[in-house]
Structure formats: C-alpha cells, structure tokens
C-alpha cells in the first residue's frame, strides 16, 4: 500500500534544489568532458600511428622481403609453364 504525503513548501524547495538538471552546454565546456575528448583523440592518434607503422613496415615489408628471397609469384607461374 502506497501512502502519499503532502509536502510542505520547505520540502518542495529542498527537492528542487536537490535535483540537478543536466545541461549539455555546461557539460561540453566542462573540464572533465574536454579532457575525456582530448584523451580519446590522443588514443585514436596513437592507435592509428601504430597500426599504420605495423601495416606499412611489418606486413608490407615482410612480404617484399619474401618476394626478394623467393622471387615474384609471376616467376613461379612462368617456371611451371616452361616445365610443362
């Protein structure tokens, strides 16, 4: 059973001050939001740099190194045609 209590004027004003309204403008320009966005952008930049270096020098570099060792894949096709 729910009992409703009639609030006095002091309790109503206390409830209004107790509840904080969310303001998007205040949140966007607050320090915590700006630092979160700065950290997020910094993380993205570092991740993209590391992935770029990995793909450019490790994967492509290793494949070009393997091509230098074993020759081009087109060479294998020509050798198989010649042997037939």
PDB file of N, CA and C in Angstrom:
ATOM      1  N   UNK A   1       0.838  -1.174   0.000  1.00  0.00           N
ATOM      2  CA  UNK A   1       0.000   0.000   0.000  1.00  0.00           C
ATOM      3  C   UNK A   1       0.888   1.244   0.000  1.00  0.00           C
ATOM      4  N   UNK A   2       0.627   2.151  -0.912  1.00  0.00           N
ATOM      5  CA  UNK A   2       1.417   3.370  -1.048  1.00  0.00           C
ATOM      6  C   UNK A   2       0.701   4.508  -0.344  1.00  0.00           C
ATOM      7  N   UNK A   3       1.430   5.192   0.499  1.00  0.00           N
ATOM      8  CA  UNK A   3       0.869   6.342   1.210  1.00  0.00           C
ATOM      9  C   UNK A   3       1.511   7.601   0.650  1.00  0.00           C
ATOM     10  N   UNK A   4       0.688   8.527   0.183  1.00  0.00           N
ATOM     11  CA  UNK A   4       1.191   9.791  -0.339  1.00  0.00           C
ATOM     12  C   UNK A   4       1.223  10.821   0.778  1.00  0.00           C
ATOM     13  N   UNK A   5       2.325  11.513   0.869  1.00  0.00           N
ATOM     14  CA  UNK A   5       2.485  12.524   1.902  1.00  0.00           C
ATOM     15  C   UNK A   5       2.480  13.888   1.230  1.00  0.00           C
ATOM     16  N   UNK A   6       1.738  14.798   1.775  1.00  0.00           N
ATOM     17  CA  UNK A   6       1.709  16.146   1.236  1.00  0.00           C
ATOM     18  C   UNK A   6       2.947  16.888   1.731  1.00  0.00           C
ATOM     19  N   UNK A   7       3.711  17.420   0.784  1.00  0.00           N
ATOM     20  CA  UNK A   7       4.952  18.095   1.137  1.00  0.00           C
ATOM     21  C   UNK A   7       4.689  19.542   1.519  1.00  0.00           C
ATOM     22  N   UNK A   8       5.469  20.008   2.455  1.00  0.00           N
ATOM     23  CA  UNK A   8       5.384  21.424   2.816  1.00  0.00           C
ATOM     24  C   UNK A   8       6.198  22.240   1.816  1.00  0.00           C
ATOM     25  N   UNK A   9       6.106  23.531   1.895  1.00  0.00           N
ATOM     26  CA  UNK A   9       6.824  24.406   0.964  1.00  0.00           C
ATOM     27  C   UNK A   9       8.330  24.257   1.116  1.00  0.00           C
ATOM     28  N   UNK A  10       8.813  24.076   2.336  1.00  0.00           N
ATOM     29  CA  UNK A  10      10.251  23.906   2.559  1.00  0.00           C
ATOM     30  C   UNK A  10      10.754  22.607   1.936  1.00  0.00           C
ATOM     31  N   UNK A  11       9.997  21.552   2.054  1.00  0.00           N
ATOM     32  CA  UNK A  11      10.403  20.268   1.474  1.00  0.00           C
ATOM     33  C   UNK A  11      10.388  20.314  -0.048  1.00  0.00           C
ATOM     34  N   UNK A  12       9.413  21.021  -0.622  1.00  0.00           N
ATOM     35  CA  UNK A  12       9.367  21.152  -2.083  1.00  0.00           C
ATOM     36  C   UNK A  12      10.575  21.914  -2.600  1.00  0.00           C
ATOM     37  N   UNK A  13      10.923  23.014  -1.954  1.00  0.00           N
ATOM     38  CA  UNK A  13      12.074  23.792  -2.414  1.00  0.00           C
ATOM     39  C   UNK A  13      13.362  22.996  -2.228  1.00  0.00           C
ATOM     40  N   UNK A  14      13.440  22.202  -1.159  1.00  0.00           N
ATOM     41  CA  UNK A  14      14.616  21.364  -0.945  1.00  0.00           C
ATOM     42  C   UNK A  14      14.736  20.323  -2.055  1.00  0.00           C
ATOM     43  N   UNK A  15      13.613  19.718  -2.459  1.00  0.00           N
ATOM     44  CA  UNK A  15      13.637  18.733  -3.536  1.00  0.00           C
ATOM     45  C   UNK A  15      14.062  19.357  -4.857  1.00  0.00           C
ATOM     46  N   UNK A  16      13.634  20.573  -5.116  1.00  0.00           N
ATOM     47  CA  UNK A  16      14.019  21.228  -6.366  1.00  0.00           C
ATOM     48  C   UNK A  16      15.509  21.531  -6.393  1.00  0.00           C
ATOM     49  N   UNK A  17      16.061  21.948  -5.265  1.00  0.00           N
ATOM     50  CA  UNK A  17      17.495  22.238  -5.228  1.00  0.00           C
ATOM     51  C   UNK A  17      18.321  20.963  -5.200  1.00  0.00           C
ATOM     52  N   UNK A  18      17.728  19.912  -4.677  1.00  0.00           N
ATOM     53  CA  UNK A  18      18.438  18.644  -4.586  1.00  0.00           C
ATOM     54  C   UNK A  18      18.653  18.029  -5.970  1.00  0.00           C
ATOM     55  N   UNK A  19      17.673  18.148  -6.841  1.00  0.00           N
ATOM     56  CA  UNK A  19      17.779  17.588  -8.187  1.00  0.00           C
ATOM     57  C   UNK A  19      18.624  18.518  -9.050  1.00  0.00           C
ATOM     58  N   UNK A  20      19.604  17.951  -9.696  1.00  0.00           N
ATOM     59  CA  UNK A  20      20.444  18.753 -10.582  1.00  0.00           C
ATOM     60  C   UNK A  20      19.971  18.526 -12.011  1.00  0.00           C
ATOM     61  N   UNK A  21      19.767  19.595 -12.717  1.00  0.00           N
ATOM     62  CA  UNK A  21      19.349  19.469 -14.109  1.00  0.00           C
ATOM     63  C   UNK A  21      20.582  19.293 -14.974  1.00  0.00           C
ATOM     64  N   UNK A  22      20.456  18.479 -16.000  1.00  0.00           N
ATOM     65  CA  UNK A  22      21.564  18.208 -16.901  1.00  0.00           C
ATOM     66  C   UNK A  22      21.579  19.256 -18.000  1.00  0.00           C
ATOM     67  N   UNK A  23      22.672  19.972 -18.113  1.00  0.00           N
ATOM     68  CA  UNK A  23      22.817  20.984 -19.149  1.00  0.00           C
ATOM     69  C   UNK A  23      23.916  20.533 -20.100  1.00  0.00           C
ATOM     70  N   UNK A  24      23.564  20.344 -21.359  1.00  0.00           N
ATOM     71  CA  UNK A  24      24.528  19.872 -22.342  1.00  0.00           C
ATOM     72  C   UNK A  24      25.629  20.894 -22.572  1.00  0.00           C
ATOM     73  N   UNK A  25      25.269  22.158 -22.604  1.00  0.00           N
ATOM     74  CA  UNK A  25      26.266  23.208 -22.833  1.00  0.00           C
ATOM     75  C   UNK A  25      27.293  23.239 -21.700  1.00  0.00           C
ATOM     76  N   UNK A  26      26.824  23.124 -20.475  1.00  0.00           N
ATOM     77  CA  UNK A  26      27.754  23.114 -19.343  1.00  0.00           C
ATOM     78  C   UNK A  26      28.627  21.873 -19.380  1.00  0.00           C
ATOM     79  N   UNK A  27      28.054  20.749 -19.798  1.00  0.00           N
ATOM     80  CA  UNK A  27      28.830  19.511 -19.845  1.00  0.00           C
ATOM     81  C   UNK A  27      29.892  19.562 -20.930  1.00  0.00           C
ATOM     82  N   UNK A  28      29.553  20.124 -22.098  1.00  0.00           N
ATOM     83  CA  UNK A  28      30.509  20.181 -23.203  1.00  0.00           C
ATOM     84  C   UNK A  28      31.700  21.062 -22.846  1.00  0.00           C
ATOM     85  N   UNK A  29      31.440  22.175 -22.174  1.00  0.00           N
ATOM     86  CA  UNK A  29      32.526  23.087 -21.844  1.00  0.00           C
ATOM     87  C   UNK A  29      33.146  22.807 -20.477  1.00  0.00           C
ATOM     88  N   UNK A  30      32.751  21.730 -19.848  1.00  0.00           N
ATOM     89  CA  UNK A  30      33.362  21.393 -18.562  1.00  0.00           C
ATOM     90  C   UNK A  30      34.735  20.766 -18.798  1.00  0.00           C
ATOM     91  N   UNK A  31      35.557  20.827 -17.784  1.00  0.00           N
ATOM     92  CA  UNK A  31      36.920  20.312 -17.918  1.00  0.00           C
ATOM     93  C   UNK A  31      36.933  18.806 -18.096  1.00  0.00           C
ATOM     94  N   UNK A  32      36.047  18.111 -17.416  1.00  0.00           N
ATOM     95  CA  UNK A  32      36.070  16.653 -17.499  1.00  0.00           C
ATOM     96  C   UNK A  32      35.730  16.177 -18.910  1.00  0.00           C
ATOM     97  N   UNK A  33      34.762  16.818 -19.544  1.00  0.00           N
ATOM     98  CA  UNK A  33      34.400  16.414 -20.904  1.00  0.00           C
ATOM     99  C   UNK A  33      35.534  16.716 -21.874  1.00  0.00           C
ATOM    100  N   UNK A  34      36.132  17.899 -21.740  1.00  0.00           N
ATOM    101  CA  UNK A  34      37.216  18.269 -22.648  1.00  0.00           C
ATOM    102  C   UNK A  34      38.430  17.365 -22.465  1.00  0.00           C
ATOM    103  N   UNK A  35      38.736  17.001 -21.235  1.00  0.00           N
ATOM    104  CA  UNK A  35      39.860  16.092 -21.032  1.00  0.00           C
ATOM    105  C   UNK A  35      39.541  14.696 -21.552  1.00  0.00           C
ATOM    106  N   UNK A  36      38.290  14.258 -21.413  1.00  0.00           N
ATOM    107  CA  UNK A  36      37.910  12.954 -21.962  1.00  0.00           C
ATOM    108  C   UNK A  36      38.032  12.952 -23.481  1.00  0.00           C
ATOM    109  N   UNK A  37      37.595  14.028 -24.112  1.00  0.00           N
ATOM    110  CA  UNK A  37      37.692  14.102 -25.574  1.00  0.00           C
ATOM    111  C   UNK A  37      39.147  14.185 -26.017  1.00  0.00           C
ATOM    112  N   UNK A  38      39.956  14.935 -25.291  1.00  0.00           N
ATOM    113  CA  UNK A  38      41.371  15.038 -25.622  1.00  0.00           C
ATOM    114  C   UNK A  38      42.061  13.687 -25.480  1.00  0.00           C
ATOM    115  N   UNK A  39      41.766  12.966 -24.412  1.00  0.00           N
ATOM    116  CA  UNK A  39      42.341  11.638 -24.233  1.00  0.00           C
ATOM    117  C   UNK A  39      41.865  10.669 -25.309  1.00  0.00           C
ATOM    118  N   UNK A  40      40.601  10.758 -25.675  1.00  0.00           N
ATOM    119  CA  UNK A  40      40.073   9.885 -26.723  1.00  0.00           C
ATOM    120  C   UNK A  40      40.773  10.156 -28.055  1.00  0.00           C
ATOM    121  N   UNK A  41      40.927  11.437 -28.408  1.00  0.00           N
ATOM    122  CA  UNK A  41      41.602  11.784 -29.662  1.00  0.00           C
ATOM    123  C   UNK A  41      43.062  11.354 -29.634  1.00  0.00           C
ATOM    124  N   UNK A  42      43.705  11.502 -28.490  1.00  0.00           N
ATOM    125  CA  UNK A  42      45.097  11.090 -28.363  1.00  0.00           C
ATOM    126  C   UNK A  42      45.239   9.576 -28.504  1.00  0.00           C
ATOM    127  N   UNK A  43      44.324   8.828 -27.899  1.00  0.00           N
ATOM    128  CA  UNK A  43      44.348   7.369 -28.034  1.00  0.00           C
ATOM    129  C   UNK A  43      44.137   6.951 -29.484  1.00  0.00           C
ATOM    130  N   UNK A  44      43.201   7.603 -30.162  1.00  0.00           N
ATOM    131  CA  UNK A  44      42.947   7.279 -31.563  1.00  0.00           C
ATOM    132  C   UNK A  44      44.166   7.574 -32.422  1.00  0.00           C
ATOM    133  N   UNK A  45      44.822   8.705 -32.163  1.00  0.00           N
ATOM    134  CA  UNK A  45      46.003   9.079 -32.932  1.00  0.00           C
ATOM    135  C   UNK A  45      47.126   8.074 -32.725  1.00  0.00           C
ATOM    136  N   UNK A  46      47.357   7.678 -31.495  1.00  0.00           N
ATOM    137  CA  UNK A  46      48.409   6.703 -31.203  1.00  0.00           C
ATOM    138  C   UNK A  46      48.073   5.360 -31.832  1.00  0.00           C
ATOM    139  N   UNK A  47      46.827   4.928 -31.715  1.00  0.00           N
ATOM    140  CA  UNK A  47      46.425   3.652 -32.302  1.00  0.00           C
ATOM    141  C   UNK A  47      46.583   3.667 -33.819  1.00  0.00           C
ATOM    142  N   UNK A  48      46.182   4.759 -34.453  1.00  0.00           N
ATOM    143  CA  UNK A  48      46.302   4.836 -35.913  1.00  0.00           C
ATOM    144  C   UNK A  48      47.755   4.875 -36.358  1.00  0.00           C
ATOM    145  N   UNK A  49      48.610   5.572 -35.617  1.00  0.00           N
ATOM    146  CA  UNK A  49      50.034   5.606 -35.964  1.00  0.00           C
ATOM    147  C   UNK A  49      50.661   4.223 -35.831  1.00  0.00           C
ATOM    148  N   UNK A  50      50.343   3.536 -34.739  1.00  0.00           N
ATOM    149  CA  UNK A  50      50.910   2.202 -34.533  1.00  0.00           C
ATOM    150  C   UNK A  50      50.413   1.234 -35.596  1.00  0.00           C
ATOM    151  N   UNK A  51      49.123   1.283 -35.914  1.00  0.00           N
ATOM    152  CA  UNK A  51      48.601   0.369 -36.933  1.00  0.00           C
ATOM    153  C   UNK A  51      49.164   0.709 -38.308  1.00  0.00           C
ATOM    154  N   UNK A  52      49.363   1.994 -38.597  1.00  0.00           N
ATOM    155  CA  UNK A  52      49.944   2.392 -39.884  1.00  0.00           C
ATOM    156  C   UNK A  52      51.376   1.877 -39.996  1.00  0.00           C
ATOM    157  N   UNK A  53      52.147   2.060 -38.937  1.00  0.00           N
ATOM    158  CA  UNK A  53      53.532   1.580 -38.951  1.00  0.00           C
ATOM    159  C   UNK A  53      53.559   0.061 -39.065  1.00  0.00           C
ATOM    160  N   UNK A  54      52.678  -0.614 -38.341  1.00  0.00           N
ATOM    161  CA  UNK A  54      52.648  -2.073 -38.391  1.00  0.00           C
ATOM    162  C   UNK A  54      52.325  -2.564 -39.793  1.00  0.00           C
ATOM    163  N   UNK A  55      51.268  -2.011 -40.398  1.00  0.00           N
ATOM    164  CA  UNK A  55      50.876  -2.486 -41.722  1.00  0.00           C
ATOM    165  C   UNK A  55      51.885  -2.089 -42.790  1.00  0.00           C
ATOM    166  N   UNK A  56      52.459  -0.901 -42.665  1.00  0.00           N
ATOM    167  CA  UNK A  56      53.369  -0.441 -43.711  1.00  0.00           C
ATOM    168  C   UNK A  56      54.704  -1.166 -43.658  1.00  0.00           C
ATOM    169  N   UNK A  57      55.291  -1.247 -42.472  1.00  0.00           N
ATOM    170  CA  UNK A  57      56.650  -1.765 -42.383  1.00  0.00           C
ATOM    171  C   UNK A  57      56.720  -3.243 -42.044  1.00  0.00           C
ATOM    172  N   UNK A  58      55.773  -3.747 -41.283  1.00  0.00           N
ATOM    173  CA  UNK A  58      55.858  -5.148 -40.884  1.00  0.00           C
ATOM    174  C   UNK A  58      55.231  -6.044 -41.936  1.00  0.00           C
ATOM    175  N   UNK A  59      53.967  -5.788 -42.271  1.00  0.00           N
ATOM    176  CA  UNK A  59      53.300  -6.682 -43.223  1.00  0.00           C
ATOM    177  C   UNK A  59      53.805  -6.484 -44.647  1.00  0.00           C
ATOM    178  N   UNK A  60      53.818  -5.240 -45.113  1.00  0.00           N
ATOM    179  CA  UNK A  60      54.257  -4.994 -46.491  1.00  0.00           C
ATOM    180  C   UNK A  60      55.756  -5.218 -46.610  1.00  0.00           C
ATOM    181  N   UNK A  61      56.505  -4.820 -45.584  1.00  0.00           N
ATOM    182  CA  UNK A  61      57.952  -5.030 -45.609  1.00  0.00           C
ATOM    183  C   UNK A  61      58.305  -6.499 -45.613  1.00  0.00           C
ATOM    184  N   UNK A  62      57.597  -7.295 -44.820  1.00  0.00           N
ATOM    185  CA  UNK A  62      57.898  -8.723 -44.788  1.00  0.00           C
ATOM    186  C   UNK A  62      57.500  -9.393 -46.095  1.00  0.00           C
ATOM    187  N   UNK A  63      56.405  -8.936 -46.711  1.00  0.00           N
ATOM    188  CA  UNK A  63      56.016  -9.546 -47.986  1.00  0.00           C
ATOM    189  C   UNK A  63      57.010  -9.181 -49.081  1.00  0.00           C
ATOM    190  N   UNK A  64      57.511  -7.934 -49.085  1.00  0.00           N
ATOM    191  CA  UNK A  64      58.508  -7.579 -50.099  1.00  0.00           C
ATOM    192  C   UNK A  64      59.821  -8.304 -49.827  1.00  0.00           C
ATOM    193  N   UNK A  65      60.139  -8.547 -48.556  1.00  0.00           N
ATOM    194  CA  UNK A  65      61.337  -9.305 -48.211  1.00  0.00           C
ATOM    195  C   UNK A  65      61.209 -10.746 -48.696  1.00  0.00           C
ATOM    196  N   UNK A  66      60.022 -11.341 -48.532  1.00  0.00           N
ATOM    197  CA  UNK A  66      59.806 -12.706 -49.014  1.00  0.00           C
ATOM    198  C   UNK A  66      59.866 -12.770 -50.528  1.00  0.00           C
ATOM    199  N   UNK A  67      59.386 -11.721 -51.190  1.00  0.00           N
ATOM    200  CA  UNK A  67      59.463 -11.690 -52.652  1.00  0.00           C
ATOM    201  C   UNK A  67      60.915 -11.627 -53.087  1.00  0.00           C
ATOM    202  N   UNK A  68      61.735 -10.870 -52.358  1.00  0.00           N
ATOM    203  CA  UNK A  68      63.161 -10.800 -52.702  1.00  0.00           C
ATOM    204  C   UNK A  68      63.830 -12.156 -52.514  1.00  0.00           C
ATOM    205  N   UNK A  69      63.436 -12.886 -51.480  1.00  0.00           N
ATOM    206  CA  UNK A  69      64.060 -14.192 -51.222  1.00  0.00           C
ATOM    207  C   UNK A  69      63.576 -15.233 -52.226  1.00  0.00           C
ATOM    208  N   UNK A  70      62.262 -15.362 -52.374  1.00  0.00           N
ATOM    209  CA  UNK A  70      61.707 -16.440 -53.184  1.00  0.00           C
ATOM    210  C   UNK A  70      61.386 -16.020 -54.602  1.00  0.00           C
ATOM    211  N   UNK A  71      61.517 -14.764 -54.923  1.00  0.00           N
ATOM    212  CA  UNK A  71      61.180 -14.294 -56.257  1.00  0.00           C
ATOM    213  C   UNK A  71      59.720 -13.911 -56.340  1.00  0.00           C
ATOM    214  N   UNK A  72      59.339 -13.329 -57.452  1.00  0.00           N
ATOM    215  CA  UNK A  72      57.970 -12.863 -57.657  1.00  0.00           C
ATOM    216  C   UNK A  72      57.058 -14.059 -57.914  1.00  0.00           C
ATOM    217  N   UNK A  73      55.795 -13.922 -57.563  1.00  0.00           N
ATOM    218  CA  UNK A  73      54.856 -15.026 -57.771  1.00  0.00           C
ATOM    219  C   UNK A  73      54.639 -15.284 -59.259  1.00  0.00           C
ATOM    220  N   UNK A  74      54.814 -14.264 -60.092  1.00  0.00           N
ATOM    221  CA  UNK A  74      54.669 -14.480 -61.537  1.00  0.00           C
ATOM    222  C   UNK A  74      55.801 -15.347 -62.074  1.00  0.00           C
ATOM    223  N   UNK A  75      56.972 -15.322 -61.413  1.00  0.00           N
ATOM    224  CA  UNK A  75      58.075 -16.185 -61.828  1.00  0.00           C
ATOM    225  C   UNK A  75      57.716 -17.655 -61.654  1.00  0.00           C
ATOM    226  N   UNK A  76      56.984 -17.967 -60.593  1.00  0.00           N
ATOM    227  CA  UNK A  76      56.582 -19.355 -60.382  1.00  0.00           C
ATOM    228  C   UNK A  76      55.632 -19.809 -61.483  1.00  0.00           C
ATOM    229  N   UNK A  77      54.756 -18.916 -61.924  1.00  0.00           N
ATOM    230  CA  UNK A  77      53.830 -19.289 -63.000  1.00  0.00           C
ATOM    231  C   UNK A  77      54.587 -19.547 -64.303  1.00  0.00           C
ATOM    232  N   UNK A  78      55.559 -18.706 -64.602  1.00  0.00           N
ATOM    233  CA  UNK A  78      56.305 -18.904 -65.855  1.00  0.00           C
ATOM    234  C   UNK A  78      57.150 -20.166 -65.781  1.00  0.00           C
ATOM    235  N   UNK A  79      57.715 -20.460 -64.598  1.00  0.00           N
ATOM    236  CA  UNK A  79      58.506 -21.681 -64.474  1.00  0.00           C
ATOM    237  C   UNK A  79      57.643 -22.918 -64.648  1.00  0.00           C
ATOM    238  N   UNK A  80      56.413 -22.879 -64.116  1.00  0.00           N
ATOM    239  CA  UNK A  80      55.555 -24.045 -64.261  1.00  0.00           C
ATOM    240  C   UNK A  80      55.120 -24.205 -65.711  1.00  0.00           C
ATOM    241  N   UNK A  81      54.930 -23.107 -66.440  1.00  0.00           N
ATOM    242  CA  UNK A  81      54.567 -23.214 -67.854  1.00  0.00           C
ATOM    243  C   UNK A  81      55.738 -23.757 -68.668  1.00  0.00           C
ATOM    244  N   UNK A  82      56.939 -23.351 -68.323  1.00  0.00           N
ATOM    245  CA  UNK A  82      58.116 -23.815 -69.059  1.00  0.00           C
ATOM    246  C   UNK A  82      58.346 -25.300 -68.806  1.00  0.00           C
ATOM    247  N   UNK A  83      58.150 -25.743 -67.576  1.00  0.00           N
ATOM    248  CA  UNK A  83      58.398 -27.148 -67.263  1.00  0.00           C
ATOM    249  C   UNK A  83      57.354 -28.057 -67.913  1.00  0.00           C
ATOM    250  N   UNK A  84      56.161 -27.530 -68.183  1.00  0.00           N
ATOM    251  CA  UNK A  84      55.136 -28.355 -68.827  1.00  0.00           C
ATOM    252  C   UNK A  84      55.461 -28.428 -70.279  1.00  0.00           C
TER     253      UNK A  84
END
